[in-house]
Short mmCIF file of C-alpha atoms in Angstrom, two decimals:
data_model
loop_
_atom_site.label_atom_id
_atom_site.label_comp_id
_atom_site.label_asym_id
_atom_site.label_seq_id
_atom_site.Cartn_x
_atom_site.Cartn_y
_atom_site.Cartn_z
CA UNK B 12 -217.81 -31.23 151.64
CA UNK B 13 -214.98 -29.33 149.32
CA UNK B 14 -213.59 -31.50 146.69
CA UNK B 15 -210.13 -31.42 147.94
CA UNK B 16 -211.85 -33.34 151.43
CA UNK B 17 -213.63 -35.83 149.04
CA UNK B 18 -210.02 -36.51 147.37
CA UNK B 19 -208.76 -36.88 151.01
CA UNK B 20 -211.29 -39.24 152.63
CA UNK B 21 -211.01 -41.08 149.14
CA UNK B 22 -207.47 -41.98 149.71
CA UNK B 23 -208.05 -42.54 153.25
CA UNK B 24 -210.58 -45.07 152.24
CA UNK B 25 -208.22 -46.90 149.54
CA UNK B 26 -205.57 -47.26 152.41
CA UNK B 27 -208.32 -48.86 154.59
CA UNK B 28 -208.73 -51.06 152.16
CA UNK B 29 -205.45 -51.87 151.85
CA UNK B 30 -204.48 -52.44 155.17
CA UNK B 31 -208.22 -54.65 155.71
CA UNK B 32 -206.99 -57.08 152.74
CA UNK B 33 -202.95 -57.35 154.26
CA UNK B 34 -205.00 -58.07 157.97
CA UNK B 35 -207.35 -60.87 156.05
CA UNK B 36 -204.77 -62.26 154.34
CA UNK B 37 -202.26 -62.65 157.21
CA UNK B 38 -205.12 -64.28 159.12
CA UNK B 39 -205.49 -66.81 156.47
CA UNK B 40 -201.58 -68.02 156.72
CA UNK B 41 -201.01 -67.30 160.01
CA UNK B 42 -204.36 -69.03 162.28
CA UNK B 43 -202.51 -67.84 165.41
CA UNK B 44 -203.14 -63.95 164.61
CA UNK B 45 -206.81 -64.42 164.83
CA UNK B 46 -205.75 -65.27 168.96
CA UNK B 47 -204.51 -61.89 168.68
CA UNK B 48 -207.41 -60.70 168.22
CA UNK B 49 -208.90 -62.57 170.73
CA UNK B 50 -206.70 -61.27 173.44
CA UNK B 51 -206.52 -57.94 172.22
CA UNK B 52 -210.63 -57.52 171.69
CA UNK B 53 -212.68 -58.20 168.85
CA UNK B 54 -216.12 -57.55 166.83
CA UNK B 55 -216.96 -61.32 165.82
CA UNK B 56 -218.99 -61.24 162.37
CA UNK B 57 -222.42 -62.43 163.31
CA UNK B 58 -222.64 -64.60 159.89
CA UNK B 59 -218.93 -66.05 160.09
CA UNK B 60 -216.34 -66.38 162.36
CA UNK B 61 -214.19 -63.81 161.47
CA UNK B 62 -213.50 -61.47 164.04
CA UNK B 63 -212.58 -57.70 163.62
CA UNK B 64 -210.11 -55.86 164.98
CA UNK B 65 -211.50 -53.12 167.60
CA UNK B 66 -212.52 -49.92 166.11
CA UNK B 67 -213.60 -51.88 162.84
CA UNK B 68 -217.05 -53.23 161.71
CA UNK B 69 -218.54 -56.24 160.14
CA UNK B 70 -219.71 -55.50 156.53
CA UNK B 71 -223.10 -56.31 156.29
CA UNK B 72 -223.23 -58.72 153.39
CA UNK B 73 -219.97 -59.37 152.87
CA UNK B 74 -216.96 -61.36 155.08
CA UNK B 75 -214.79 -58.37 155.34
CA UNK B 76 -213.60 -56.10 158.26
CA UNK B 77 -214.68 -52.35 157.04
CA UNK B 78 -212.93 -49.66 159.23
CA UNK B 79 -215.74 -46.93 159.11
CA UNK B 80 -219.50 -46.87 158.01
CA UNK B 81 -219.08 -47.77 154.03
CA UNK B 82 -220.05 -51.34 153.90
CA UNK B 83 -223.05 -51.29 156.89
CA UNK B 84 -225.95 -51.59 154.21
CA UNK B 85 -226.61 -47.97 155.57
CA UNK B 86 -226.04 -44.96 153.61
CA UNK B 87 -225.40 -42.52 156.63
CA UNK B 88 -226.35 -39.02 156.72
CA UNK B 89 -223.38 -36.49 157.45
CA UNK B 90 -220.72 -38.58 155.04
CA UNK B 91 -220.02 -38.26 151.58
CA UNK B 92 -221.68 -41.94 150.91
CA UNK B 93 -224.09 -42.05 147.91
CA UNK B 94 -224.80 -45.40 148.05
CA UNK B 95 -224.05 -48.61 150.69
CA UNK B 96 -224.93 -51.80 149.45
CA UNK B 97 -223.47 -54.11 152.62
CA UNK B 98 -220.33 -54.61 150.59
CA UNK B 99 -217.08 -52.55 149.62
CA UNK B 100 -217.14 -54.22 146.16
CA UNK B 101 -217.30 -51.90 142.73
CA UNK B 102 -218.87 -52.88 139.30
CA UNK B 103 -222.25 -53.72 141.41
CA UNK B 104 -223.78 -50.25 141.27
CA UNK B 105 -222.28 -49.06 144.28
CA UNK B 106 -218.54 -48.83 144.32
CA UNK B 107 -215.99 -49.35 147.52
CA UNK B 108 -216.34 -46.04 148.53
CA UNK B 109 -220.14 -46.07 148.37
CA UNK B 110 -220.02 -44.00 145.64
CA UNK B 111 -222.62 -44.70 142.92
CA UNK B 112 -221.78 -46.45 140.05
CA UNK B 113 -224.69 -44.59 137.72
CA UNK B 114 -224.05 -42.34 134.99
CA UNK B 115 -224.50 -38.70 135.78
CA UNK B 116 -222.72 -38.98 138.42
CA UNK B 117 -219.38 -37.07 137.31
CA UNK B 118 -217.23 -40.28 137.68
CA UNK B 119 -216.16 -42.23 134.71
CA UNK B 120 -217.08 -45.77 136.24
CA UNK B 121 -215.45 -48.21 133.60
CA UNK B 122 -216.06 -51.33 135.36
CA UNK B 123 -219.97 -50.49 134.24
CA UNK B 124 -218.79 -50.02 130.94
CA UNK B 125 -218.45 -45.94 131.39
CA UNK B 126 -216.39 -43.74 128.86
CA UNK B 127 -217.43 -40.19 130.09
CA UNK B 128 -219.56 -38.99 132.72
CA UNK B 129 -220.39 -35.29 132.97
CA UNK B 130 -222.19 -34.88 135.63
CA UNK B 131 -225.65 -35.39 133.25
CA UNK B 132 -227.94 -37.79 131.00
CA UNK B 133 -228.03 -35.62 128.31
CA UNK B 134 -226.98 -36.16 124.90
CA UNK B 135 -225.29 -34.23 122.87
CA UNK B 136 -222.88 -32.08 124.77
CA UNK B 137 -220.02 -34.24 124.31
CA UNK B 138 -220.97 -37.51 126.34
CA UNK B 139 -224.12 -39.28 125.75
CA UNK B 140 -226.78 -39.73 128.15
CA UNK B 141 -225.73 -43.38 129.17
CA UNK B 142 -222.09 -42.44 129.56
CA UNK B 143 -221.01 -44.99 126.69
CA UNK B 144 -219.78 -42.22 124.20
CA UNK B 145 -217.93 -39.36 123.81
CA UNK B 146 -220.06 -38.45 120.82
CA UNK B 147 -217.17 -38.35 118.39
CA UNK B 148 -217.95 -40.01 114.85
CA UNK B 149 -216.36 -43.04 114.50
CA UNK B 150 -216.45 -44.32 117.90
CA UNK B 151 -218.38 -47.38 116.72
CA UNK B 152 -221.45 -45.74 118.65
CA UNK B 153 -224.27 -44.16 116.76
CA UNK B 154 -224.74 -40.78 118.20
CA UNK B 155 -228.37 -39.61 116.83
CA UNK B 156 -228.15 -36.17 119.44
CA UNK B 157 -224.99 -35.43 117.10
CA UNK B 158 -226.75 -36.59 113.65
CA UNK B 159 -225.07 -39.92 113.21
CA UNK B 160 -226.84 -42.55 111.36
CA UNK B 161 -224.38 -44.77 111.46
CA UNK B 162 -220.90 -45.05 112.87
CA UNK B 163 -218.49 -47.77 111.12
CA UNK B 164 -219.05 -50.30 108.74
CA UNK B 165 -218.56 -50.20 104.86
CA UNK B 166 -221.69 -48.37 104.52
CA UNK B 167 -221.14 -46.20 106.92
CA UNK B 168 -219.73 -42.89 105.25
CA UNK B 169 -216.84 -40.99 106.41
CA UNK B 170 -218.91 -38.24 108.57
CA UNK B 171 -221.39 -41.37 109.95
CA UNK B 172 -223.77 -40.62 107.78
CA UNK B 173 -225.18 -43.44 105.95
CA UNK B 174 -224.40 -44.13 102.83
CA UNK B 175 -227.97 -45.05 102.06
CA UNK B 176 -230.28 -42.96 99.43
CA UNK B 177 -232.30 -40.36 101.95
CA UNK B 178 -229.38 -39.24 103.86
CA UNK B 179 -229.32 -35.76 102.80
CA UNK B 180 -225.45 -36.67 101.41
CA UNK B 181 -224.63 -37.07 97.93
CA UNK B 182 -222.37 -40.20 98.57
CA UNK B 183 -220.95 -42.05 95.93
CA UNK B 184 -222.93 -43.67 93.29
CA UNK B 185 -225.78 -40.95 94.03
CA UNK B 186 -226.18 -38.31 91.41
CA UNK B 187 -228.00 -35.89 94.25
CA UNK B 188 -229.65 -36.58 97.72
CA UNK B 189 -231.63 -34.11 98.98
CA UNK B 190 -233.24 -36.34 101.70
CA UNK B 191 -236.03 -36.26 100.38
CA UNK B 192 -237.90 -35.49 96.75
CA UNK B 193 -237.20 -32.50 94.92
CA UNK B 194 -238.24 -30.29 92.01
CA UNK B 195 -234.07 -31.29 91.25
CA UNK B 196 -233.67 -34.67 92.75
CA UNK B 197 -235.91 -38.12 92.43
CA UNK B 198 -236.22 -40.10 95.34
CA UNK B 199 -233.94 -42.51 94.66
CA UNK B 200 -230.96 -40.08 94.47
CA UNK B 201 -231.23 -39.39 90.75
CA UNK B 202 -231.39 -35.98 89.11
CA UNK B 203 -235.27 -35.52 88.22
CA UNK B 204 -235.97 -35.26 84.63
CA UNK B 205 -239.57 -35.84 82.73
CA UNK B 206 -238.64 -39.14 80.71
CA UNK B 207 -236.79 -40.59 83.43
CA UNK B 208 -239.20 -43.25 84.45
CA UNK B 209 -240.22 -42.20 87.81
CA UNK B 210 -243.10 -39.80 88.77
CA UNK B 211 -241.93 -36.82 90.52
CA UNK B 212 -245.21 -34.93 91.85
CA UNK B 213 -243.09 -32.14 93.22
CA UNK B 214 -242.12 -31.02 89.95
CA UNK B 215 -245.48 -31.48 89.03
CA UNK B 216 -245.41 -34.70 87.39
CA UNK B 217 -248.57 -36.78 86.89
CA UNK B 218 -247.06 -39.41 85.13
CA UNK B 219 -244.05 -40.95 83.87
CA UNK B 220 -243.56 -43.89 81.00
CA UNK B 221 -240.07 -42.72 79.81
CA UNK B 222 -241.73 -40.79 77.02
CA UNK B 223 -244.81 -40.98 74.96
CA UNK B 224 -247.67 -44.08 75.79
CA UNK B 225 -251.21 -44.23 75.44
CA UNK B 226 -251.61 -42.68 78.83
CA UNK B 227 -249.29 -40.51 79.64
CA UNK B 228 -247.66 -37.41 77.40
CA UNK B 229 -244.09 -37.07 76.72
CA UNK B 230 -244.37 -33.94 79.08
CA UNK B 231 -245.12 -36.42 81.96
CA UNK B 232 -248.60 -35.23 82.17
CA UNK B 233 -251.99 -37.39 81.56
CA UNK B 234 -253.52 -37.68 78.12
CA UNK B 235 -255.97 -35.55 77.46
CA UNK B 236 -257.60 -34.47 74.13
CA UNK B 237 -257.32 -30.78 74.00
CA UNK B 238 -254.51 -30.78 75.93
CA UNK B 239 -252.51 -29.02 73.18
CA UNK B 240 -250.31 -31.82 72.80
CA UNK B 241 -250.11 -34.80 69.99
CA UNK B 242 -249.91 -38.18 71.28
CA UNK B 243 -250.52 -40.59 68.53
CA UNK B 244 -249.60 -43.91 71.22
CA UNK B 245 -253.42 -42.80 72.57
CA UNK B 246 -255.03 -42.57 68.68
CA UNK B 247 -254.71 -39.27 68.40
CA UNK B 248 -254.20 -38.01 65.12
CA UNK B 249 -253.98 -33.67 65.90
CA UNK B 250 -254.35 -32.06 69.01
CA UNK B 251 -254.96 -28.56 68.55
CA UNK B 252 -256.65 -27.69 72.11
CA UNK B 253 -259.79 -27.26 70.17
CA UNK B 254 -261.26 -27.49 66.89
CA UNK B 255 -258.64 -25.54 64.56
CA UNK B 256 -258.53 -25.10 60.88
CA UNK B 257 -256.93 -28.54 60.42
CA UNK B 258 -258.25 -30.41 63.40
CA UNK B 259 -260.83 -31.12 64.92
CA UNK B 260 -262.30 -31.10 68.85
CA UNK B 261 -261.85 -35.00 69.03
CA UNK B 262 -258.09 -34.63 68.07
CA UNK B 263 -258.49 -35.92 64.42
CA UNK B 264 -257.93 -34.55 61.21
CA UNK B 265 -260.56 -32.29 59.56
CA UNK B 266 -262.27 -34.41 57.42
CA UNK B 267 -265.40 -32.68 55.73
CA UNK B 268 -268.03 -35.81 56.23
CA UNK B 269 -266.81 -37.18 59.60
CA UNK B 270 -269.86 -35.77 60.92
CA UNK B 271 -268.23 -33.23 63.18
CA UNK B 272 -268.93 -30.00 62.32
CA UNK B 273 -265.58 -27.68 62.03
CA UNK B 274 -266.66 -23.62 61.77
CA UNK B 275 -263.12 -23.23 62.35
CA UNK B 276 -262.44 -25.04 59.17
CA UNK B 277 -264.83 -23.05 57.04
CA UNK B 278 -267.83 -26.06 57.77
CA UNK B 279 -271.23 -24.79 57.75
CA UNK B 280 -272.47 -28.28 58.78
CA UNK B 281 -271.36 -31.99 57.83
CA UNK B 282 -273.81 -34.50 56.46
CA UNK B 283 -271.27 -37.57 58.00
CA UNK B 284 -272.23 -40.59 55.64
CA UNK B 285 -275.32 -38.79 54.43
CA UNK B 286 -278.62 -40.30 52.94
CA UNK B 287 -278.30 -39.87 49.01
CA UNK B 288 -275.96 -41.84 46.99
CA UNK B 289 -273.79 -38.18 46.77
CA UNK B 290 -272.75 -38.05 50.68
CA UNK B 291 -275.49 -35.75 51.12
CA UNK B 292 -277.98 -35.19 54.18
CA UNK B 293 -281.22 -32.83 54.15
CA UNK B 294 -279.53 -30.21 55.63
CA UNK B 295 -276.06 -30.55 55.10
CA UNK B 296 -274.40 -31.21 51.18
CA UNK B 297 -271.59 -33.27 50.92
CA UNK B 298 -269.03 -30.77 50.99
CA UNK B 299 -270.26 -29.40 54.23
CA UNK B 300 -272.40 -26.73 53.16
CA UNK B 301 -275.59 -25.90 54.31
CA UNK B 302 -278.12 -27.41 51.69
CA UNK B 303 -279.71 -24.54 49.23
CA UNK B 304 -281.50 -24.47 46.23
CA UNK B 305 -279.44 -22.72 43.13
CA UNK B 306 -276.11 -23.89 45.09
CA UNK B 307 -274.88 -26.14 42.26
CA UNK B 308 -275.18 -29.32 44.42
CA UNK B 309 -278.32 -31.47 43.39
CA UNK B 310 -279.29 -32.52 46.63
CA UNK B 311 -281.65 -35.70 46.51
CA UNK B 312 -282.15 -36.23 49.99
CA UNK B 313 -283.36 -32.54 50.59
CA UNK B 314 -286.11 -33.10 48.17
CA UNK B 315 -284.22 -31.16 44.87
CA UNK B 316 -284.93 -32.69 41.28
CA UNK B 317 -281.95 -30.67 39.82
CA UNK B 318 -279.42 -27.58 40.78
CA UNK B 319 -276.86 -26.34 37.95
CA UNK B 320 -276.59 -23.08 40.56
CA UNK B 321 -278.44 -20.66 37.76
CA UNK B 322 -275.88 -21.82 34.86
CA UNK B 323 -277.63 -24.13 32.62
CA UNK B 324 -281.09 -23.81 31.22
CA UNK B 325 -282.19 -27.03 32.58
CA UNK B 326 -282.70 -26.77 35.87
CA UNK B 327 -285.61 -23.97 37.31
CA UNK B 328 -284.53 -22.01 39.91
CA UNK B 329 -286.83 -23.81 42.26
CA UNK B 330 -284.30 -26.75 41.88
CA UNK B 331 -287.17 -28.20 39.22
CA UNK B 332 -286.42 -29.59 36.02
CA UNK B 333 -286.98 -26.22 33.63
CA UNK B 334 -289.84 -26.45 30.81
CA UNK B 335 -291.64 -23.66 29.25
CA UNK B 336 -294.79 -22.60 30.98
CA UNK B 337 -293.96 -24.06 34.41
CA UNK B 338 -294.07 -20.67 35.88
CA UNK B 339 -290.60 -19.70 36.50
CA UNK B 340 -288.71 -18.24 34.42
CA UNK B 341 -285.49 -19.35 33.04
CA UNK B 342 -282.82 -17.85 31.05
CA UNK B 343 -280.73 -21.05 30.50
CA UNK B 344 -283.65 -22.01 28.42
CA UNK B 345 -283.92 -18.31 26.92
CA UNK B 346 -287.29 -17.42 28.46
CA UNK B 347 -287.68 -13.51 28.43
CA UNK B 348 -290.95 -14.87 29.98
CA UNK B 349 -293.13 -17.46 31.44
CA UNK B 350 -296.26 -16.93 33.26
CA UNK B 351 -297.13 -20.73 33.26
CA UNK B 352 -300.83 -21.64 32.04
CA UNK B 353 -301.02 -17.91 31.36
CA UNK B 354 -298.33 -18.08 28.22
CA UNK B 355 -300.43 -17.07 24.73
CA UNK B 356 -303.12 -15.72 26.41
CA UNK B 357 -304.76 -12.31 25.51
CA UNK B 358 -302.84 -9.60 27.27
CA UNK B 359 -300.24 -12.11 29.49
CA UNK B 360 -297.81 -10.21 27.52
CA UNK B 361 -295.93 -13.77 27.39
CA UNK B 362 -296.33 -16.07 24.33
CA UNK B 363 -296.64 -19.64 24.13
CA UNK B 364 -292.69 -19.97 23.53
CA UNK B 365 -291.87 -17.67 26.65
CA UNK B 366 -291.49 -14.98 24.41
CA UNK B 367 -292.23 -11.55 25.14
CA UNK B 368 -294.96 -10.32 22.94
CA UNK B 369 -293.28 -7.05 21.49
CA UNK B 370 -289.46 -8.32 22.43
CA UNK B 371 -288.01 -9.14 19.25
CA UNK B 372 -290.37 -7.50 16.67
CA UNK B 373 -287.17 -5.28 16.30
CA UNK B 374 -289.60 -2.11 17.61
CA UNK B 375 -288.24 -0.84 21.38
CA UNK B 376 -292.16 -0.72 22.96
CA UNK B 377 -293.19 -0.53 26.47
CA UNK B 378 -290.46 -1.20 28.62
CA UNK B 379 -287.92 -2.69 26.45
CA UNK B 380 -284.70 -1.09 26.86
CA UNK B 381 -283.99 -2.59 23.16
CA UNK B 382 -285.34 -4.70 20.94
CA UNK B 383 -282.99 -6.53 18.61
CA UNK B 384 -280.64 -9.75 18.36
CA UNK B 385 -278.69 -10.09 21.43
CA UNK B 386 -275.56 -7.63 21.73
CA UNK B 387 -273.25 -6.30 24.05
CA UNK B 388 -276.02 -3.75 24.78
CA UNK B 389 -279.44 -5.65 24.63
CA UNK B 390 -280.45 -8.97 26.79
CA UNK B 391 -282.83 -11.37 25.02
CA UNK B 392 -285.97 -10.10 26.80
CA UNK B 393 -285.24 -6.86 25.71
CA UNK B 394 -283.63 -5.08 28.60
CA UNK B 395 -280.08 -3.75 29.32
CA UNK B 396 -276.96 -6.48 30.18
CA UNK B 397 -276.47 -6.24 34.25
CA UNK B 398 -274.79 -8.98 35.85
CA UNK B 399 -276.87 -10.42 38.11
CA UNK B 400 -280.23 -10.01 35.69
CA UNK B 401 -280.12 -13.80 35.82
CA UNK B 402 -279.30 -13.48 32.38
CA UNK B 403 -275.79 -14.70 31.05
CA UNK B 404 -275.10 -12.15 27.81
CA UNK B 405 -271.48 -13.72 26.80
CA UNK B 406 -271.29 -10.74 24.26
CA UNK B 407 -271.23 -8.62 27.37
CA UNK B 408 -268.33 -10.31 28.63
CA UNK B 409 -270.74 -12.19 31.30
CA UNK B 410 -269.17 -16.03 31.54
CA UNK B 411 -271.91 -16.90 33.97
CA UNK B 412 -274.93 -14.67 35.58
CA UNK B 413 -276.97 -16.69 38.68
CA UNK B 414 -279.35 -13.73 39.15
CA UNK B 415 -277.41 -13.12 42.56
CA UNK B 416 -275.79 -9.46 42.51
CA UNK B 417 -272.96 -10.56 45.17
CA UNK B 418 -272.41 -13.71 43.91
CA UNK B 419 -271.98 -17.18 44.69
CA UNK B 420 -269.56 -19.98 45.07
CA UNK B 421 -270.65 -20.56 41.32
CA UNK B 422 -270.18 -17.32 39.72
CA UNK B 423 -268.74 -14.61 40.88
CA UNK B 424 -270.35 -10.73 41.62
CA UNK B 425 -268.28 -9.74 38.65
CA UNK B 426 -270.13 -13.08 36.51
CA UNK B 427 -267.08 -14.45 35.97
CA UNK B 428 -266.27 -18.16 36.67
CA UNK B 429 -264.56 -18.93 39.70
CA UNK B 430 -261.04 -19.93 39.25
CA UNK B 431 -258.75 -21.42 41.55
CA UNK B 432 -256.05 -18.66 42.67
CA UNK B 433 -258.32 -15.90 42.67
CA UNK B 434 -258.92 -15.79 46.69
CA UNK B 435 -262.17 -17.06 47.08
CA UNK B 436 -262.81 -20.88 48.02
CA UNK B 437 -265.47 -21.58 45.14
CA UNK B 438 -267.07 -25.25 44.44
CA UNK B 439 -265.32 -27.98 45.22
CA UNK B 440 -262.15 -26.24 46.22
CA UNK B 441 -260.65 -27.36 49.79
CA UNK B 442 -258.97 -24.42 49.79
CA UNK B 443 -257.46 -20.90 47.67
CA UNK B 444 -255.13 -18.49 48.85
CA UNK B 445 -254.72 -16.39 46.21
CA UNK B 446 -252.10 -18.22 44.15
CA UNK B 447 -251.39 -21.04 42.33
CA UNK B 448 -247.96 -22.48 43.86
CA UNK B 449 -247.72 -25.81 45.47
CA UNK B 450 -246.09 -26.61 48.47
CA UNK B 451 -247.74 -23.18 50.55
CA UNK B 452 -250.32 -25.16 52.30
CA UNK B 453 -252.89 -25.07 48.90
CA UNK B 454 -251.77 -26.55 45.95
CA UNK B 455 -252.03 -25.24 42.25
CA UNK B 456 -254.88 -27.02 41.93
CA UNK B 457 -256.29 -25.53 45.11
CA UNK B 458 -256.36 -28.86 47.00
CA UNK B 459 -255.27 -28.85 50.78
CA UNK B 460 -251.16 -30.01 51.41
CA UNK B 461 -252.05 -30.43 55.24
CA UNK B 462 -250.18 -33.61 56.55
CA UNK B 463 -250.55 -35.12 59.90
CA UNK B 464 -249.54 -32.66 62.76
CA UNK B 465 -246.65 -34.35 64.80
#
C-alpha cells in the first residue's frame, strides 16, 4: 500500500471514529434511538447489550461499535493493520488504527512517551534506539552512542561531558585531563611532575615522597647505593656509583681504616681496627699499605721489632733491632761490614767493629774505590757515593739513601727527603698534587680538603 493510501484509510478511520462516538453518545441521551436500531437491524454485542448499527462490528474487548476489521482481536491479512488488540484505544501498544505503538516503527507515538522514531533501534543517528531522544546534548537524556556522560546538572559540563577527573576534558579546576595517566598528566588531572606526591609509572616513576626520604630519591626512583645519586635521608654519606677516589662502594666516605679496601683511592689494603696498638693488621699498616719490612711503619702485629725504612742506624734491614755482628749489615750504624760470628776472624776481611780490614788504613787496596775520611767522593767502606748504596754520604748531597735505586715513600730515587708539594704522595701524606696551596682539594700541608659530597 502507497503512503498517500495509508494517509487516506487513516483519515477514513479517524472519521469512523468520530461518527462511532456521536452514534454512542446519542444512544446514551436519547434510549429511543437504540429502537432504531432495532427496527432498522442490528449486530447485538455478545458481552453487552449494545447493539450495532448494520454494516458495523462488535469490538472484541471493548463496548464500542467498530465500522471495519480494526478492533476484532484479529490482525487481518490484506490491510494495513500491524497490530489488533480487541480495542480501538492508543497508549496500550496498539493504537486506534491498529498501528503499533513500538519504537522503530516510523511513528512518533507520544502517548508511550516517544520523541522520534526513525524507522530503527539504533543509536546514534539522530534518535536513540528507544525513541526517547533526539540525541542532542542537553536534552536531559544521556546519549552514550553520541559520547555523553552526562546531560544536565551542575556537574554536567557544557558539551555533556562530565565534569569529573577522567573525562578526557580539561574542565575547570583541572590543570590537564587526558582520560587517563600520562607521561604529562597525573591521574587526578594534575600536570605530572617528580616531587609532586603521586607515583606516575608512565613517566617512569617508581616512587614518589615529594622529594628526598629514606626510600625513595628526589628523582622519584628507589634508593639504591650505587645508584649515582646522594641521599643522606637513607644514611648515605657519597654515592659515587662505585668506589671513587673519595667514596667508597657502600656510599660512605673514604676513610683509610674502615676496613673497605678503596684501589680507587690509592688503598693497597685496610687493616679496619687492626691488632697492634698502631691500627695495624699483619698484612695491612695503618695507613692502608700493604705491610713491608724497610717501609718506615714498625708493624707489631706482622711480627717486626723495628722499621726506620733504611734511615736510622738502629733498625737492621730485616726489621731487627741493628747490633754489630748480627749479620746484616747496616750503614745507620756505619758498618762497611758485618759478617756476624765471622767479624775478627782470620781472612773474614771484616773486623770485630764492622770495619773493613784495609778500609781506612788511608791505602786504596783490593777493591776500595778510596780509602780516606768520608768525602763527597769516598763512602765509609771505601767505595764510590751512589744513591741507593744503602749508604747516606750527606757530603754528597745524599739527605737519605734506603739502598732502593727507585726509591721509596721514604726517600726518594734522587735520596732526597720527600716533601710535601713535590708530586709524589710520600709517608703519611693523604694526598700531594704538586703544590702547596690550600683550598685545591690538598692542602699546604698535603692533607685532603674533601667535604661531604651533596
Amino acid at each position: 500500500m502507497s503512503r498517500t493510501m495509508a494517509k487516506i484509510v487513516t483519515r477514513l478511520r479517524s472519521w469512523r471514529a468520530l461518527v462511532l462516538l456521536v452514534l454512542l453518545g446519542a444512544a446514551l441521551v436519547n434510549p429511543s434511538l437504540s429502537c432504531v436500531y432495532e427496527q432498522t437491524g442490528t449486530v447485538l454485542c455478545p458481552q453487552s447489550t449494545l447493539r450495532c448499527p448494520t454494516g458495523w462490528k462488535c469490538a472484541k474487548f471493548q463496548d464500542v461499535c467498530i465500522p471495519d476489521l480494526c478492533g476484532d482481536g484479529i490482525v487481518d491479512l490484506g490491510t494495513d493493520e500491524e497490530c489488533d488488540d480487541g480495542n480501538i484505544n492508543s497508549g496500550d501498544g496498539c493504537d486506534s488504527e491498529c498501528r503499533s505503538e513500538k519504537c522503530g516503527n516510523g511513528d512518533v507515538d507520544e502517548a508511550e512517551g516517544e520523541v522520534c522514531d526513525d524507522g530503527n533501534k539504533e543509536s546514534g543517528d539522530g534518535c536513540s534506539k528507544d525513541c526517547r531522544s533526539d540525541e542532542t546534548c542537553g536534552n536531559g537524556y544521556i546519549d552514550i552512542a553520541r559520547g555523553e556522560q552526562c546531560d544536565g546538572g551542575e556537574e554536567c559540563s557544557a558539551d555533556c561531558r562530565s565534569t569529573k577527573c577522567g573525562n578526557g576534558v580539561a574542565n575547570t579546576g583541572e590543570e590537564c585531563d587526558d582520560g587517563e595517566e600520562t607521561d604529562e598528566c597525573d591521574i587526578d588531572c594534575t600536570f605530572a611532575s617528580c616531587g609532586d606526591g603521586r607515583i606516575n609509572r608512565t613517566r617512569g616513576e617508581m616512587c614518589d615522597d615529594r622529594g628526598e626520604s629514606a626510600a625513595c630519591d628526589d628523582d622519584c626512583t628507589v634508593v639504591s647505593c650505587g645508584d649515582g645519586k646522594t641521599n643522606r635521608t637513607a644514611g648515605e654519606q657519597c654515592d659515587d656509583a662505585g668506589d671513587s677516589e673519595t667514596c667508597d662502594g657502600d656510599c660512605t666516605i673514604v676513610q683509610c681504616g674502615d676496613g673497605r679496601t678503596n684501589t680507587e683511592a690509592e688503598e693497597e689494603c685496610d687493616p679496619g681496627a687492626g691488632t697492634d696498638f698502631a691500627g695495624n693488621s699483619e698484612k695491612c699498616t695503618f695507613d692502608c699499605y700493604q705491610t713491608a719490612c724497610n717501609d718506615g711503619i714498625t708493624n707489631i702485629a706482622a711480627g717486626e721489632r723495628c722499621d726506620d725504612g733504611g734511615t736510622v742506624g738502629g733498625c737492621d734491614s730485616n726489621c731487627e733491632l741493628a747490633r754489630c755482628g748480627d749479620g746484616v749489615l747496616n750503614s745507620g750504624l756505619f758498618e762497611a761490614c758485618d759478617e756476624g760470628s765471622m767479624n775478627g776472624e782470620p781472612g773474614s776481611g771484616c773486623t770485630i767493629d764492622c770495619r773493613h780490614e784495609t778500609c781506612g788504613n788511608r791505602k786504596v787496596e783490593f777493591e776500595e774505590h778510596c780509602d780516606g775520611p768520608v768525602s763527597a767522593t769516598c763512602d765509609e767502606d771505601c767505595t764510590e757515593p751512589v744513591c741507593g748504596d744503602g749508604l747516606v754520604n750527606y757530603l754528597a748531597g745524599e739527605e737519605c739513601d734506603v739502598g732502593n735505586p727507585n726509591g721509596n715513600r721514604f726517600c726518594t730515587k734522587e735520596c732526597e727527603l720527600p716533601d710535601c708539594g713535590d708530586g709524589t704522595r710520600d709517608r703519611l701524606e693523604q694526598c700531594d698534587d704538586g703544590n702547596k696551596d690550600d683550598d685545591d682539594g690538598c692542602s699546604s700541608t698535603c692533607r685532603s680538603e674533601l667535604a661531604l659530597q651533596g
